[in-house]
Amino acid sequence: MNLIGYIEESPHIMVLWSAFGIFFCIFLLSIPMYIIRKLGFGKYFEKPFAILIGVILVSWVIGFVTQIILFFSGVSGLRLMLIWGGMFMTYLIFGLFNRKMIFKWANEKNVLKRRGA
């Protein structure tokens, strides 16, 4: 049995992925980031990894809520997988194309916190 057939027969796998699989992805991303930092190239990869981690965290929150609602609505497992994948790709593309504004916004918020405002 292939992965798609398994997900089609067991749609709860996509709900579990949207709840706990994200932490696995973050762990897998932290390994190469640790190695890159130890090699001295961390400053070149910090922003792309920050965007990717942010996208994964947004996908975790919104994706889990969406998957729960769709699962209890009786949507098939394949559709759950396609919806979650589409959401993730949409957030990733948005994050990549708007990274300058995202970092500008994040820097403004950090400055406000440091000043005590």
Coordinates of N, CA, C and O in Angstrom, one line a residue:
M1 N 0.8 -1.2 0.0 CA 0.0 0.0 0.0 C 0.9 1.2 0.0 O 1.9 1.3 0.7
N2 N 0.6 2.2 -0.8 CA 1.3 3.4 -0.9 C 0.8 4.5 0.1 O -0.2 4.3 0.7
L3 N 1.5 5.5 0.2 CA 1.2 6.6 1.2 C -0.1 7.2 0.9 O -0.9 7.5 1.9
I4 N -0.4 7.5 -0.3 CA -1.6 8.2 -0.6 C -2.8 7.3 -0.4 O -3.9 7.8 0.2
G5 N -2.7 6.0 -0.7 CA -3.8 5.1 -0.4 C -4.0 5.0 1.1 O -5.2 4.9 1.6
Y6 N -2.9 5.0 1.9 CA -3.1 4.9 3.3 C -3.7 6.2 3.9 O -4.6 6.1 4.8
I7 N -3.4 7.3 3.4 CA -4.0 8.6 3.9 C -5.5 8.6 3.5 O -6.3 9.1 4.2
E8 N -5.8 8.1 2.3 CA -7.2 8.1 1.9 C -8.0 7.2 2.8 O -9.2 7.5 3.1
E9 N -7.5 6.0 3.2 CA -8.2 5.1 4.1 C -8.2 5.6 5.5 O -9.1 5.3 6.2
S10 N -7.2 6.4 5.9 CA -7.1 6.8 7.3 C -6.9 8.3 7.3 O -5.8 8.8 7.5
P11 N -8.0 9.1 7.2 CA -7.9 10.6 7.1 C -7.4 11.2 8.5 O -6.9 12.3 8.5
H12 N -7.5 10.4 9.6 CA -7.0 11.0 10.8 C -5.5 11.2 10.8 O -5.0 11.9 11.6
I13 N -4.8 10.5 9.9 CA -3.4 10.7 9.8 C -3.0 12.1 9.5 O -2.1 12.7 10.0
M14 N -3.8 12.8 8.6 CA -3.5 14.2 8.3 C -3.8 15.1 9.4 O -3.1 16.1 9.6
V15 N -4.8 14.8 10.3 CA -5.0 15.6 11.5 C -3.9 15.4 12.4 O -3.4 16.4 13.0
L16 N -3.4 14.2 12.6 CA -2.2 14.0 13.4 C -1.0 14.7 12.9 O -0.2 15.2 13.6
W17 N -0.8 14.6 11.6 CA 0.3 15.3 10.9 C 0.3 16.8 11.2 O 1.2 17.5 11.5
S18 N -0.9 17.4 11.0 CA -1.1 18.9 11.2 C -0.9 19.2 12.7 O -0.5 20.4 13.0
A19 N -1.1 18.3 13.6 CA -0.9 18.6 15.0 C 0.5 18.3 15.5 O 1.1 19.2 16.2
F20 N 1.1 17.2 15.1 CA 2.4 16.8 15.6 C 3.5 16.7 14.6 O 4.7 16.8 15.0
G21 N 3.2 16.6 13.4 CA 4.3 16.5 12.3 C 5.1 17.7 12.1 O 6.2 17.7 11.7
I22 N 4.5 18.9 12.5 CA 5.1 20.1 12.3 C 6.4 20.2 13.3 O 7.4 20.7 12.9
F23 N 6.2 19.7 14.5 CA 7.4 19.7 15.4 C 8.5 18.8 14.8 O 9.7 19.1 15.0
F24 N 8.2 17.7 14.2 CA 9.2 16.9 13.5 C 9.9 17.7 12.4 O 11.1 17.6 12.3
C25 N 9.2 18.4 11.7 CA 9.8 19.3 10.6 C 10.7 20.3 11.2 O 11.8 20.5 10.7
I26 N 10.3 20.9 12.3 CA 11.2 22.0 12.9 C 12.4 21.3 13.5 O 13.5 21.8 13.4
F27 N 12.3 20.1 14.0 CA 13.5 19.4 14.5 C 14.4 19.0 13.4 O 15.6 19.2 13.5
L28 N 13.9 18.6 12.3 CA 14.7 18.3 11.1 C 15.4 19.5 10.5 O 16.5 19.4 10.0
L29 N 14.7 20.7 10.6 CA 15.3 21.9 10.1 C 16.4 22.4 11.1 O 17.3 23.1 10.7
S30 N 16.3 22.1 12.4 CA 17.2 22.6 13.3 C 18.6 21.9 13.2 O 19.6 22.4 13.5
I31 N 18.6 20.7 12.7 CA 19.8 19.9 12.6 C 20.7 20.6 11.5 O 21.9 20.9 11.8
P32 N 20.3 20.8 10.3 CA 21.2 21.5 9.3 C 21.5 22.9 9.8 O 22.6 23.4 9.5
M33 N 20.6 23.6 10.5 CA 20.9 25.0 10.9 C 22.0 24.9 12.0 O 22.9 25.8 12.0
Y34 N 22.0 23.9 12.8 CA 23.1 23.8 13.8 C 24.4 23.5 13.1 O 25.4 24.1 13.5
I35 N 24.4 22.6 12.2 CA 25.6 22.3 11.4 C 26.2 23.5 10.7 O 27.4 23.8 10.7
I36 N 25.3 24.3 10.0 CA 25.6 25.5 9.3 C 26.2 26.5 10.2 O 27.2 27.2 9.9
R37 N 25.6 26.7 11.4 CA 26.2 27.6 12.4 C 27.6 27.2 12.9 O 28.5 28.1 13.0
K38 N 27.8 25.9 13.1 CA 29.1 25.4 13.5 C 30.1 25.6 12.4 O 31.3 25.8 12.8
L39 N 29.7 25.6 11.2 CA 30.7 25.8 10.1 C 31.0 27.3 9.9 O 31.9 27.6 9.1
G40 N 30.2 28.2 10.5 CA 30.5 29.6 10.4 C 29.7 30.3 9.3 O 29.9 31.4 9.0
F41 N 28.7 29.6 8.7 CA 27.9 30.2 7.6 C 26.5 30.6 8.1 O 25.6 30.8 7.3
G42 N 26.3 30.6 9.4 CA 24.9 30.9 10.0 C 24.3 32.2 9.6 O 23.1 32.2 9.4
K43 N 25.1 33.2 9.5 CA 24.5 34.5 9.2 C 23.9 34.6 7.8 O 23.0 35.4 7.5
Y44 N 24.4 33.7 6.9 CA 23.8 33.7 5.5 C 22.5 33.0 5.4 O 21.7 33.2 4.5
F45 N 22.2 32.1 6.4 CA 21.0 31.3 6.3 C 20.0 31.6 7.4 O 19.0 30.9 7.4
E46 N 20.3 32.5 8.2 CA 19.4 32.8 9.3 C 18.0 33.3 8.8 O 17.0 32.9 9.3
K47 N 18.0 34.2 7.9 CA 16.7 34.8 7.4 C 15.9 33.8 6.6 O 14.7 33.7 6.9
P48 N 16.5 33.0 5.7 CA 15.7 31.9 5.1 C 15.1 30.9 6.1 O 13.9 30.5 6.0
F49 N 15.9 30.5 7.0 CA 15.4 29.6 8.0 C 14.3 30.2 8.9 O 13.4 29.6 9.3
A50 N 14.5 31.5 9.2 CA 13.5 32.2 10.0 C 12.1 32.3 9.3 O 11.1 32.1 9.9
I51 N 12.2 32.6 8.0 CA 11.0 32.6 7.2 C 10.3 31.2 7.2 O 9.1 31.0 7.4
L52 N 11.1 30.1 7.0 CA 10.6 28.8 6.9 C 10.0 28.3 8.2 O 9.0 27.8 8.3
I53 N 10.7 28.7 9.3 CA 10.2 28.3 10.6 C 8.9 29.1 10.9 O 7.9 28.5 11.4
G54 N 8.8 30.3 10.5 CA 7.6 31.1 10.7 C 6.4 30.5 9.9 O 5.3 30.5 10.4
V55 N 6.7 30.1 8.7 CA 5.7 29.5 7.8 C 5.2 28.2 8.4 O 4.0 27.9 8.5
I56 N 6.1 27.4 9.0 CA 5.7 26.2 9.6 C 4.9 26.4 10.8 O 3.9 25.7 11.0
L57 N 5.2 27.4 11.6 CA 4.4 27.7 12.8 C 3.0 28.2 12.5 O 2.0 27.8 13.1
V58 N 2.9 29.1 11.4 CA 1.6 29.5 11.0 C 0.8 28.4 10.4 O -0.4 28.2 10.7
S59 N 1.4 27.5 9.7 CA 0.7 26.3 9.2 C 0.3 25.4 10.3 O -0.8 24.7 10.2
W60 N 1.0 25.4 11.4 CA 0.7 24.5 12.5 C -0.7 25.0 13.1 O -1.6 24.2 13.3
V61 N -0.7 26.2 13.4 CA -1.9 26.8 14.1 C -3.1 26.7 13.2 O -4.2 26.1 13.5
I62 N -3.0 27.4 12.0 CA -4.2 27.4 11.1 C -4.5 26.1 10.5 O -5.7 25.7 10.3
G63 N -3.5 25.3 10.2 CA -3.7 24.0 9.5 C -4.3 23.0 10.5 O -5.2 22.3 10.0
F64 N -4.0 23.0 11.7 CA -4.6 22.1 12.7 C -6.1 22.4 12.8 O -6.9 21.5 12.8
V65 N -6.4 23.7 13.0 CA -7.8 24.0 13.1 C -8.6 23.7 11.9 O -9.7 23.1 12.0
T66 N -8.1 24.0 10.7 CA -8.7 23.6 9.5 C -8.9 22.1 9.3 O -10.0 21.6 8.9
Q67 N -7.9 21.4 9.6 CA -7.9 19.9 9.5 C -8.9 19.3 10.4 O -9.7 18.4 10.0
I68 N -9.1 19.8 11.6 CA -10.1 19.3 12.6 C -11.5 19.5 12.0 O -12.3 18.6 12.0
I69 N -11.7 20.7 11.6 CA -13.0 21.1 11.1 C -13.4 20.2 9.9 O -14.5 19.7 9.8
L70 N -12.4 20.1 8.9 CA -12.7 19.3 7.7 C -12.8 17.8 8.0 O -13.6 17.1 7.4
F71 N -12.0 17.3 9.0 CA -12.1 15.9 9.3 C -13.5 15.5 9.9 O -14.1 14.5 9.5
F72 N -14.0 16.4 10.8 CA -15.3 16.1 11.4 C -16.4 16.4 10.4 O -17.6 16.1 10.6
S73 N -16.1 17.1 9.3 CA -17.1 17.4 8.2 C -17.2 16.2 7.3 O -18.0 16.2 6.4
G74 N -16.3 15.3 7.4 CA -16.3 14.1 6.5 C -15.6 14.2 5.2 O -15.8 13.5 4.3
V75 N -14.6 15.1 5.2 CA -13.8 15.3 4.0 C -12.8 14.1 3.9 O -12.3 13.7 4.9
S76 N -12.5 13.7 2.7 CA -11.6 12.5 2.5 C -10.2 12.9 2.8 O -9.8 14.0 2.9
G77 N -9.4 11.8 3.1 CA -8.0 12.0 3.5 C -7.2 12.7 2.4 O -6.3 13.5 2.7
L78 N -7.4 12.3 1.2 CA -6.7 12.9 0.1 C -6.9 14.4 0.0 O -6.0 15.2 -0.2
R79 N -8.2 14.8 0.1 CA -8.5 16.2 0.1 C -7.9 16.9 1.3 O -7.4 18.1 1.1
L80 N -7.9 16.3 2.4 CA -7.2 16.9 3.6 C -5.8 17.2 3.3 O -5.2 18.2 3.6
M81 N -5.1 16.2 2.7 CA -3.7 16.3 2.4 C -3.5 17.4 1.3 O -2.6 18.3 1.5
L82 N -4.3 17.5 0.3 CA -4.2 18.5 -0.7 C -4.4 19.9 -0.1 O -3.8 20.9 -0.4
I83 N -5.4 20.0 0.8 CA -5.8 21.3 1.4 C -4.6 21.8 2.3 O -4.2 22.9 2.2
W84 N -4.1 20.9 3.1 CA -3.0 21.2 4.0 C -1.7 21.6 3.1 O -1.1 22.6 3.4
G85 N -1.4 20.8 2.1 CA -0.3 21.1 1.3 C -0.5 22.5 0.5 O 0.5 23.2 0.4
G86 N -1.7 22.7 0.1 CA -1.9 24.0 -0.6 C -1.8 25.2 0.4 O -1.2 26.2 0.0
M87 N -2.3 25.0 1.6 CA -2.1 26.1 2.6 C -0.6 26.3 2.9 O -0.2 27.5 2.9
F88 N 0.1 25.3 3.1 CA 1.5 25.4 3.4 C 2.3 26.1 2.2 O 3.1 27.0 2.5
M89 N 2.0 25.7 1.0 CA 2.7 26.3 -0.1 C 2.3 27.8 -0.3 O 3.1 28.6 -0.6
T90 N 1.0 28.1 0.0 CA 0.6 29.5 -0.1 C 1.3 30.3 0.9 O 1.8 31.4 0.6
Y91 N 1.4 29.8 2.2 CA 2.1 30.6 3.2 C 3.6 30.7 2.9 O 4.2 31.8 3.1
L92 N 4.2 29.7 2.3 CA 5.6 29.7 2.0 C 5.9 30.7 0.9 O 6.8 31.5 1.0
I93 N 5.0 30.7 -0.2 CA 5.2 31.7 -1.3 C 5.0 33.1 -0.8 O 5.8 34.0 -1.1
F94 N 4.0 33.3 0.1 CA 3.7 34.6 0.6 C 4.9 35.1 1.5 O 5.4 36.2 1.4
G95 N 5.5 34.2 2.3 CA 6.6 34.5 3.1 C 7.8 34.9 2.3 O 8.6 35.8 2.7
L96 N 8.1 34.1 1.2 CA 9.2 34.4 0.4 C 9.1 35.7 -0.3 O 10.1 36.5 -0.4
F97 N 8.0 36.0 -0.9 CA 7.8 37.3 -1.6 C 7.7 38.5 -0.7 O 7.9 39.6 -1.2
N98 N 7.3 38.3 0.5 CA 7.1 39.5 1.4 C 8.0 39.5 2.6 O 7.8 40.1 3.6
R99 N 9.2 38.8 2.4 CA 10.1 38.7 3.5 C 10.7 40.0 4.0 O 10.8 40.2 5.2
K100 N 10.9 41.0 3.1 CA 11.4 42.3 3.6 C 10.4 43.0 4.5 O 10.8 43.5 5.5
M101 N 9.1 43.0 4.1 CA 8.1 43.6 5.0 C 7.9 42.8 6.3 O 7.7 43.5 7.3
I102 N 8.0 41.5 6.2 CA 7.9 40.7 7.4 C 9.0 41.0 8.4 O 8.8 41.2 9.6
F103 N 10.3 41.1 7.9 CA 11.4 41.4 8.8 C 11.3 42.9 9.3 O 11.7 43.1 10.4
K104 N 10.8 43.8 8.4 CA 10.7 45.2 8.9 C 9.6 45.2 10.0 O 9.9 45.9 11.0
W105 N 8.5 44.5 9.8 CA 7.5 44.5 10.9 C 8.0 43.9 12.2 O 7.8 44.4 13.3
A106 N 8.8 42.8 12.0 CA 9.3 42.1 13.2 C 10.3 43.0 13.9 O 10.3 43.1 15.2
N107 N 11.2 43.7 13.2 CA 12.1 44.6 13.8 C 11.4 45.8 14.5 O 11.9 46.2 15.6
E108 N 10.4 46.3 13.9 CA 9.6 47.4 14.6 C 9.0 46.9 15.9 O 9.0 47.6 16.9
K109 N 8.5 45.7 15.9 CA 7.9 45.2 17.1 C 8.9 44.9 18.2 O 8.7 45.2 19.4
N110 N 10.1 44.5 17.8 CA 11.2 44.3 18.8 C 11.7 45.6 19.4 O 12.0 45.6 20.6
V111 N 11.8 46.6 18.5 CA 12.2 47.9 19.0 C 11.2 48.5 20.0 O 11.6 49.0 21.0
L112 N 9.9 48.3 19.8 CA 8.9 48.8 20.7 C 9.0 48.1 22.0 O 8.8 48.6 23.1
K113 N 9.3 46.8 22.0 CA 9.4 46.0 23.2 C 10.6 46.4 24.0 O 10.6 46.5 25.2
R114 N 11.7 46.7 23.4 CA 13.0 47.1 24.1 C 12.8 48.5 24.7 O 13.4 48.8 25.7
R115 N 12.1 49.4 24.1 CA 11.9 50.7 24.6 C 10.9 50.8 25.8 O 10.8 51.7 26.5
G116 N 10.1 49.7 25.9 CA 9.2 49.7 27.0 C 7.8 50.2 26.6 O 6.9 50.4 27.5
A117 N 7.6 50.5 25.3 CA 6.3 51.0 24.9 C 5.3 49.9 24.7 O 5.5 48.8 24.6

